[in-house]
Amino acid sequence: MSAILELEDVARAFPVRDALGRAKGAVRAVDGVSLSVPEGAVLAIVGESGCGKSTLGRVMLRLIEADRGAIRFMGDDLRALKPDALRRRRRDMQLIFQDPFASLDPRMTVEEAVAEPLRLHGIVPRAQERERVAELMARVGLRPEQARRWPHEFSGGQRQRIAIARALASQPRLIVGDEPVSALDVSVQAQVINLLQDLIREFRLTFVLISHDLGVVRHIADRVAVMYLGRIVEEGPTAQVFHAPRHPYTRALLAAVPGQGVKAVPLEGDVPSPIDPPSGCRFRTRCPFAEAICTEQAPPLEGGSHAAACHLQHRLPPAVPPAEHDAGGERLRRLQAFFTDRKTNNTGATT
Ligand SMILES: Nc1ncnc2c1ncn2[C@@H]1O[C@H](COP(=O)(O)OP(=O)(O)OP(=O)(O)O)[C@@H](O)[C@H]1O
Ligand SMILES: [Mg+2]
């Protein structure tokens, strides 16, 4: 599968100032990320809070600028595009935010909000706008007559559906969803995830899913990239990353998921500061396997289609094969039940 988006050694830091406004260093939010997103795939980005997921998601859409590195999107050198060309390219790439309250303008009716990208990118003639908005509303599970209402008249889940309709309006090729369901009730989460999954298939979208919910990731992602302190430490096909994690950090993340069955790797200490990250491997200060080389050299991300950035990846004790079921968490159980029901319905094999 060819890549629709490719990042090479991309970095972005934010200056940190003291109380008097003097520069006192920089937060290296994204620090040397290379990543390839295959066309039509769902790629998840996972990792602890503050590891740089949102920054990476925005940098890859050039919603914030990278400090260095190359970003190729649909054949363009994204960082080199002039404002006009970038504006035209924007129709192909959209972002869905976590918070459907913040992402919709309270002064715009739903119809205006969904029509805005249609108009901006000249998707349909004005006379057809209303009809297209109605189609988009229906496609995300809302009634077309609800289009005249205001965002505050909708529930969180409905609002996220509106945000999805708005993202779809410009007929994008790539959507980045930054925690698109984590602000919603669990029952609503599954519905919205399902909707996204259907839309991804129907429109052959490429989707980058930023999520801390490994249950959701496991259900819908084709590939997973694991971030730690601004870097990707593991990347590969979802089943392989979940069943045979290569990086000690990935194992620690998975061990925290009930029912995953990966042997716990005790994580020691706090996440170090991204202002002054550890030398060599950034995970070494919390890694139970760290050796001298881990302090001296930053491990490259290697291993081809399932890659890890760990000097010791070929010498680690095996991560116990995961037990498939008996999820301890209520949340995960409900999600799993939901998806199982759905599979049964789809094949028509009712009992
Ligand atoms: N505009 C900004 N100015 C200064 N620092 C920033 C800015 N945006 C992000 N950061 C810092 O960069 C680091 C990465 O932040 P980012 O929001 O990308 O993490 P994240 O993985 O999305 O976290 P979360 O899971 O909590 O959403 C954090 O240390 C954060 O404080
Ligand atoms: Mg974030």
Short mmCIF file of C-alpha atoms and ligand atoms in Angstrom, two decimals:
data_model
loop_
_atom_site.label_atom_id
_atom_site.label_comp_id
_atom_site.label_asym_id
_atom_site.label_seq_id
_atom_site.Cartn_x
_atom_site.Cartn_y
_atom_site.Cartn_z
CA MET A 1 0.00 0.00 0.00
CA SER A 2 1.42 3.39 -0.89
CA ALA A 3 1.76 6.08 1.74
CA ILE A 4 -0.56 9.07 1.61
CA LEU A 5 1.45 10.82 4.31
CA GLU A 6 5.11 10.46 5.20
CA LEU A 7 7.05 12.14 7.97
CA GLU A 8 10.79 12.15 8.17
CA ASP A 9 12.64 13.29 11.27
CA VAL A 10 9.92 15.79 12.16
CA ALA A 11 10.37 17.89 15.29
CA ARG A 12 8.53 20.66 17.09
CA ALA A 13 9.54 22.35 20.34
CA PHE A 14 7.77 25.05 22.37
CA PRO A 15 9.76 27.70 24.21
CA VAL A 16 9.43 27.74 27.98
CA ARG A 17 9.69 31.06 29.79
CA ASP A 18 10.13 31.92 33.43
CA ALA A 19 7.89 34.34 35.36
CA LEU A 20 9.76 37.30 33.88
CA GLY A 21 9.30 36.05 30.34
CA ARG A 22 12.90 34.97 29.85
CA ALA A 23 13.48 31.90 27.74
CA LYS A 24 14.59 29.01 29.90
CA GLY A 25 14.60 26.13 27.51
CA ALA A 26 12.13 24.34 25.28
CA VAL A 27 9.62 21.54 25.54
CA ARG A 28 10.61 19.06 22.88
CA ALA A 29 7.05 17.93 22.24
CA VAL A 30 7.82 16.04 19.01
CA ASP A 31 11.46 15.20 18.58
CA GLY A 32 12.51 13.27 15.51
CA VAL A 33 9.45 11.37 14.29
CA SER A 34 9.53 9.37 11.07
CA LEU A 35 6.25 7.74 10.15
CA SER A 36 4.48 6.46 7.10
CA VAL A 37 0.67 6.41 6.92
CA PRO A 38 -0.56 3.96 4.28
CA GLU A 39 -3.43 5.16 2.10
CA GLY A 40 -6.76 3.85 3.35
CA ALA A 41 -5.37 2.67 6.69
CA VAL A 42 -6.39 3.51 10.22
CA LEU A 43 -3.22 4.34 12.11
CA ALA A 44 -3.46 4.86 15.86
CA ILE A 45 -1.08 6.99 17.88
CA VAL A 46 -0.98 5.99 21.53
CA GLY A 47 1.04 6.98 24.58
CA GLU A 48 0.79 8.66 27.96
CA SER A 49 -0.49 12.18 28.45
CA GLY A 50 2.03 14.78 27.36
CA CYS A 51 4.07 12.50 25.09
CA GLY A 52 3.34 14.67 22.06
CA LYS A 53 0.38 12.98 20.32
CA SER A 54 -1.69 16.12 19.75
CA THR A 55 1.34 18.12 18.67
CA LEU A 56 2.25 15.42 16.18
CA GLY A 57 -1.32 15.29 14.87
CA ARG A 58 -1.35 19.03 14.26
CA VAL A 59 2.13 19.13 12.80
CA MET A 60 1.23 16.43 10.27
CA LEU A 61 -1.66 18.60 9.03
CA ARG A 62 0.51 21.73 9.22
CA LEU A 63 -1.90 23.28 11.67
CA ILE A 64 1.21 24.04 13.64
CA GLU A 65 4.58 24.36 11.97
CA ALA A 66 7.38 21.85 12.37
CA ASP A 67 10.84 23.10 13.32
CA ARG A 68 12.54 20.54 11.13
CA GLY A 69 11.92 17.44 9.06
CA ALA A 70 10.00 16.58 5.92
CA ILE A 71 6.25 16.03 5.56
CA ARG A 72 4.97 14.61 2.29
CA PHE A 73 1.22 14.53 1.77
CA MET A 74 -0.37 13.32 -1.47
CA GLY A 75 2.85 13.99 -3.33
CA ASP A 76 3.35 17.51 -1.96
CA ASP A 77 6.16 18.72 0.25
CA LEU A 78 3.66 20.05 2.79
CA ARG A 79 6.09 22.32 4.62
CA ALA A 80 7.07 24.05 1.39
CA LEU A 81 3.54 24.82 0.16
CA LYS A 82 2.77 28.52 -0.31
CA PRO A 83 -0.36 29.85 1.43
CA ASP A 84 -2.59 29.51 -1.66
CA ALA A 85 -1.52 25.97 -2.42
CA LEU A 86 -1.79 25.05 1.26
CA ARG A 87 -5.34 26.41 1.38
CA ARG A 88 -6.30 24.25 -1.58
CA ARG A 89 -4.64 21.21 0.00
CA ARG A 90 -6.56 21.72 3.23
CA ARG A 91 -9.71 20.28 1.73
CA ASP A 92 -7.93 16.91 1.64
CA MET A 93 -7.02 16.87 5.33
CA GLN A 94 -9.25 17.49 8.31
CA LEU A 95 -9.02 17.35 12.09
CA ILE A 96 -11.67 16.15 14.51
CA PHE A 97 -11.11 17.40 18.05
CA GLN A 98 -11.75 15.73 21.35
CA ASP A 99 -14.12 18.35 22.62
CA PRO A 100 -17.23 18.76 20.48
CA PHE A 101 -18.21 21.74 22.64
CA ALA A 102 -15.11 23.70 21.77
CA SER A 103 -14.87 22.70 18.12
CA LEU A 104 -18.22 24.17 17.04
CA ASP A 105 -18.83 27.90 16.91
CA PRO A 106 -21.80 28.61 19.22
CA ARG A 107 -22.90 31.47 16.94
CA MET A 108 -23.31 29.28 13.88
CA THR A 109 -26.28 27.03 13.24
CA VAL A 110 -25.41 23.48 12.37
CA GLU A 111 -26.28 24.18 8.77
CA GLU A 112 -23.86 27.11 8.65
CA ALA A 113 -21.13 25.10 10.35
CA VAL A 114 -21.41 22.21 7.90
CA ALA A 115 -21.83 24.51 4.89
CA GLU A 116 -18.73 26.53 5.72
CA PRO A 117 -16.18 24.05 4.34
CA LEU A 118 -18.42 23.42 1.32
CA ARG A 119 -18.24 27.10 0.49
CA LEU A 120 -14.60 27.57 1.44
CA HIS A 121 -13.47 24.85 -0.94
CA GLY A 122 -16.16 25.33 -3.57
CA ILE A 123 -17.41 21.77 -3.22
CA VAL A 124 -20.95 22.39 -4.50
CA PRO A 125 -22.71 25.41 -6.08
CA ARG A 126 -24.53 27.59 -3.54
CA ALA A 127 -27.90 26.38 -4.75
CA GLN A 128 -27.01 22.83 -3.73
CA GLU A 129 -25.57 23.66 -0.33
CA ARG A 130 -28.68 22.98 1.67
CA GLU A 131 -29.21 19.64 0.01
CA ARG A 132 -25.59 18.59 0.58
CA VAL A 133 -25.77 19.61 4.24
CA ALA A 134 -28.91 17.48 4.59
CA GLU A 135 -27.11 14.51 3.01
CA LEU A 136 -24.16 14.92 5.35
CA MET A 137 -26.46 15.21 8.36
CA ALA A 138 -28.23 12.02 7.40
CA ARG A 139 -24.95 10.24 6.80
CA VAL A 140 -23.78 10.91 10.36
CA GLY A 141 -27.11 9.84 11.86
CA LEU A 142 -28.80 13.20 12.40
CA ARG A 143 -32.13 14.39 11.02
CA PRO A 144 -31.75 16.97 8.25
CA GLU A 145 -34.33 19.24 9.90
CA GLN A 146 -32.02 19.51 12.92
CA ALA A 147 -29.71 21.58 10.71
CA ARG A 148 -31.39 24.86 11.65
CA ARG A 149 -30.57 24.41 15.32
CA TRP A 150 -27.67 25.69 17.38
CA PRO A 151 -24.83 23.56 18.76
CA HIS A 152 -25.96 23.99 22.38
CA GLU A 153 -29.22 22.22 21.55
CA PHE A 154 -27.39 18.94 20.97
CA SER A 155 -25.90 16.27 23.23
CA GLY A 156 -22.15 15.62 23.25
CA GLY A 157 -22.50 12.63 20.94
CA GLN A 158 -24.70 14.54 18.49
CA ARG A 159 -22.28 17.42 18.54
CA GLN A 160 -19.43 15.10 17.69
CA ARG A 161 -21.55 13.80 14.78
CA ILE A 162 -21.90 17.38 13.58
CA ALA A 163 -18.14 17.86 13.84
CA ILE A 164 -17.72 14.68 11.78
CA ALA A 165 -20.18 15.94 9.14
CA ARG A 166 -18.21 19.17 8.96
CA ALA A 167 -14.94 17.27 8.57
CA LEU A 168 -16.44 15.14 5.80
CA ALA A 169 -17.92 18.09 3.91
CA SER A 170 -14.75 18.91 1.99
CA GLN A 171 -14.38 15.26 0.90
CA PRO A 172 -10.99 14.82 2.58
CA ARG A 173 -8.59 11.96 1.96
CA LEU A 174 -7.10 12.09 5.45
CA ILE A 175 -8.72 12.77 8.81
CA VAL A 176 -6.85 13.08 12.09
CA GLY A 177 -9.11 12.37 15.07
CA ASP A 178 -7.57 13.65 18.30
CA GLU A 179 -9.28 11.62 21.03
CA PRO A 180 -12.54 11.92 19.06
CA VAL A 181 -14.65 9.97 21.55
CA SER A 182 -12.92 10.31 24.89
CA ALA A 183 -15.13 13.17 26.05
CA LEU A 184 -18.30 11.11 25.44
CA ASP A 185 -20.25 8.62 27.55
CA VAL A 186 -19.09 5.05 27.11
CA SER A 187 -22.33 3.95 25.40
CA VAL A 188 -22.10 6.88 22.99
CA GLN A 189 -18.41 6.23 22.39
CA ALA A 190 -19.08 2.88 20.78
CA GLN A 191 -21.72 4.39 18.48
CA VAL A 192 -19.47 7.19 17.33
CA ILE A 193 -16.54 4.81 16.83
CA ASN A 194 -18.81 2.64 14.71
CA LEU A 195 -19.92 5.60 12.68
CA LEU A 196 -16.30 6.55 12.07
CA GLN A 197 -15.48 3.01 11.08
CA ASP A 198 -18.36 2.94 8.57
CA LEU A 199 -17.36 6.28 7.09
CA ILE A 200 -13.72 5.23 6.81
CA ARG A 201 -14.80 2.22 4.76
CA GLU A 202 -17.41 3.99 2.70
CA PHE A 203 -15.24 6.94 1.73
CA ARG A 204 -11.94 5.01 1.73
CA LEU A 205 -10.54 7.49 4.19
CA THR A 206 -7.15 7.37 5.76
CA PHE A 207 -7.60 7.96 9.47
CA VAL A 208 -5.04 8.83 12.11
CA LEU A 209 -6.61 8.04 15.47
CA ILE A 210 -5.01 9.65 18.49
CA SER A 211 -6.29 7.77 21.50
CA HIS A 212 -5.33 6.56 24.92
CA ASP A 213 -8.07 3.93 24.77
CA LEU A 214 -6.33 0.74 23.75
CA GLY A 215 -9.64 -1.14 23.59
CA VAL A 216 -10.85 1.17 20.84
CA VAL A 217 -7.48 1.17 19.11
CA ARG A 218 -7.41 -2.59 19.01
CA HIS A 219 -10.83 -2.70 17.40
CA ILE A 220 -10.38 -0.20 14.65
CA ALA A 221 -6.70 0.46 13.93
CA ASP A 222 -4.75 -1.35 11.23
CA ARG A 223 -1.47 -0.05 12.59
CA VAL A 224 -0.32 1.41 15.89
CA ALA A 225 2.45 3.88 16.66
CA VAL A 226 3.48 4.11 20.31
CA MET A 227 4.94 7.44 21.46
CA TYR A 228 7.09 8.18 24.46
CA LEU A 229 8.48 11.66 25.21
CA GLY A 230 8.23 12.99 21.69
CA ARG A 231 9.46 9.90 19.88
CA ILE A 232 7.93 6.81 18.34
CA VAL A 233 9.21 3.79 20.24
CA GLU A 234 7.24 1.11 18.38
CA GLU A 235 5.18 0.95 15.19
CA GLY A 236 3.55 -1.94 13.43
CA PRO A 237 0.39 -3.86 12.55
CA THR A 238 -2.11 -3.69 15.43
CA ALA A 239 -2.32 -7.44 16.00
CA GLN A 240 1.46 -7.76 16.16
CA VAL A 241 1.96 -4.80 18.46
CA PHE A 242 -0.77 -6.10 20.80
CA HIS A 243 0.23 -9.75 20.73
CA ALA A 244 3.98 -9.44 20.54
CA PRO A 245 4.99 -5.98 21.77
CA ARG A 246 8.68 -5.36 21.21
CA HIS A 247 9.37 -2.32 23.31
CA PRO A 248 9.34 -2.48 27.14
CA TYR A 249 7.25 0.68 27.17
CA THR A 250 4.60 -0.86 24.91
CA ARG A 251 4.48 -3.85 27.23
CA ALA A 252 3.96 -1.58 30.20
CA LEU A 253 1.12 0.22 28.41
CA LEU A 254 -0.56 -3.04 27.43
CA ALA A 255 -0.16 -4.52 30.89
CA ALA A 256 -2.38 -1.72 32.12
CA VAL A 257 -5.24 -2.93 29.89
CA PRO A 258 -7.43 -5.46 31.68
CA GLY A 259 -7.62 -8.77 29.87
CA GLN A 260 -4.69 -8.04 27.61
CA GLY A 261 -2.63 -10.59 29.51
CA VAL A 262 0.74 -9.07 28.79
CA LYS A 263 3.04 -9.58 31.75
CA ALA A 264 3.36 -6.40 33.73
CA VAL A 265 6.63 -4.56 33.37
CA PRO A 266 6.84 -2.37 36.43
CA LEU A 267 7.17 1.26 35.40
CA GLU A 268 9.41 3.05 37.81
CA GLY A 269 9.29 6.76 38.46
CA ASP A 270 7.53 9.55 36.63
CA VAL A 271 7.74 10.52 33.00
CA PRO A 272 10.88 12.67 32.74
CA SER A 273 10.53 16.27 31.66
CA PRO A 274 10.39 16.86 27.90
CA ILE A 275 12.46 20.01 28.58
CA ASP A 276 15.46 17.93 29.53
CA PRO A 277 14.86 14.36 28.33
CA PRO A 278 17.27 11.56 29.32
CA SER A 279 20.28 10.89 27.09
CA GLY A 280 20.25 7.84 24.84
CA CYS A 281 16.96 5.97 25.10
CA ARG A 282 14.37 8.26 26.68
CA PHE A 283 12.66 5.35 28.35
CA ARG A 284 15.79 4.08 30.09
CA THR A 285 15.11 5.85 33.40
CA ARG A 286 11.93 3.79 33.81
CA CYS A 287 13.00 0.65 32.01
CA PRO A 288 13.67 -2.46 34.10
CA PHE A 289 15.96 -3.85 31.39
CA ALA A 290 18.17 -0.81 30.75
CA GLU A 291 21.91 -1.36 30.19
CA ALA A 292 24.87 0.96 29.68
CA ILE A 293 24.29 1.32 25.93
CA CYS A 294 20.81 2.70 26.61
CA THR A 295 22.36 5.75 28.31
CA GLU A 296 24.94 6.23 25.60
CA GLN A 297 23.04 5.89 22.34
CA ALA A 298 19.53 6.71 21.18
CA PRO A 299 18.13 3.50 19.71
CA PRO A 300 16.93 3.80 16.10
CA LEU A 301 13.44 2.63 15.19
CA GLU A 302 14.23 -0.60 13.35
CA GLY A 303 12.63 -3.85 12.33
CA GLY A 304 10.79 -3.03 9.09
CA SER A 305 7.01 -3.38 9.12
CA HIS A 306 6.94 -3.99 12.89
CA ALA A 307 9.66 -1.77 14.27
CA ALA A 308 10.86 -0.84 17.74
CA ALA A 309 13.40 1.64 19.06
CA CYS A 310 15.11 -0.54 21.67
CA HIS A 311 18.72 -1.71 21.82
CA LEU A 312 17.63 -4.86 23.63
CA GLN A 313 14.57 -5.76 21.58
CA HIS A 314 16.01 -9.11 20.48
CA ARG A 315 17.16 -10.08 23.98
CA LEU A 316 14.12 -9.27 26.12
CA PRO A 317 12.24 -12.03 27.93
CA PRO A 318 9.04 -12.91 26.04
CA ALA A 319 5.92 -10.91 26.80
CA VAL A 320 3.49 -13.63 27.89
CA PRO A 321 0.97 -14.43 25.13
CA PRO A 322 -2.12 -12.42 25.88
CA ALA A 323 -5.30 -14.09 27.04
CA GLU A 324 -7.96 -13.00 24.59
CA HIS A 325 -10.88 -12.57 26.93
CA ASP A 326 -11.94 -12.11 30.49
CA ALA A 327 -11.57 -8.38 30.36
CA GLY A 328 -11.62 -7.11 33.91
CA GLY A 329 -12.75 -3.61 33.01
CA GLU A 330 -16.44 -2.92 32.63
CA ARG A 331 -15.68 -0.43 29.91
CA LEU A 332 -13.77 -2.87 27.77
CA ARG A 333 -16.41 -5.56 28.29
CA ARG A 334 -19.16 -3.28 27.13
CA LEU A 335 -17.22 -2.21 24.10
CA GLN A 336 -16.40 -5.80 23.22
CA ALA A 337 -20.01 -6.87 23.63
CA PHE A 338 -21.08 -4.06 21.39
CA PHE A 339 -18.70 -4.99 18.63
CA THR A 340 -19.58 -8.68 18.88
CA ASP A 341 -23.28 -7.89 18.51
CA ARG A 342 -22.49 -5.85 15.52
CA LYS A 343 -20.50 -8.59 13.83
CA THR A 344 -23.38 -10.99 14.34
CA ASN A 345 -25.82 -8.53 12.82
CA ASN A 346 -23.63 -7.86 9.83
CA THR A 347 -23.39 -11.49 8.86
CA GLY A 348 -27.07 -11.99 9.50
CA ALA A 349 -26.24 -14.90 11.77
CA THR A 350 -28.76 -14.16 14.47
CA THR A 351 -29.55 -16.66 17.16
N1 LIG B 1 1.33 25.44 22.62
C1 LIG B 1 2.14 24.89 23.51
N2 LIG B 1 3.01 25.64 24.23
C2 LIG B 1 3.86 25.10 25.12
N3 LIG B 1 3.93 23.78 25.39
C3 LIG B 1 3.11 22.97 24.70
C4 LIG B 1 2.16 23.47 23.74
N4 LIG B 1 1.47 22.41 23.23
C5 LIG B 1 1.96 21.31 23.84
N5 LIG B 1 2.93 21.63 24.73
C6 LIG B 1 3.72 20.69 25.55
O1 LIG B 1 4.22 19.70 24.69
C7 LIG B 1 4.15 18.41 25.28
C8 LIG B 1 3.30 17.51 24.42
O2 LIG B 1 1.95 17.98 24.46
P1 LIG B 1 0.77 17.28 23.63
O3 LIG B 1 -0.45 18.07 23.87
O4 LIG B 1 1.21 17.09 22.23
O5 LIG B 1 0.68 15.87 24.35
P2 LIG B 1 -0.45 14.72 24.24
O6 LIG B 1 0.28 13.44 24.06
O7 LIG B 1 -1.45 15.11 23.22
O8 LIG B 1 -1.10 14.74 25.69
P3 LIG B 1 -2.62 14.38 26.14
O9 LIG B 1 -2.73 12.88 26.09
O10 LIG B 1 -2.71 14.90 27.53
O11 LIG B 1 -3.55 15.07 25.18
C9 LIG B 1 3.59 18.63 26.68
O12 LIG B 1 4.67 18.72 27.57
C10 LIG B 1 2.88 19.95 26.56
O13 LIG B 1 2.83 20.62 27.79
MG MG B 2 -3.50 15.49 23.30
#
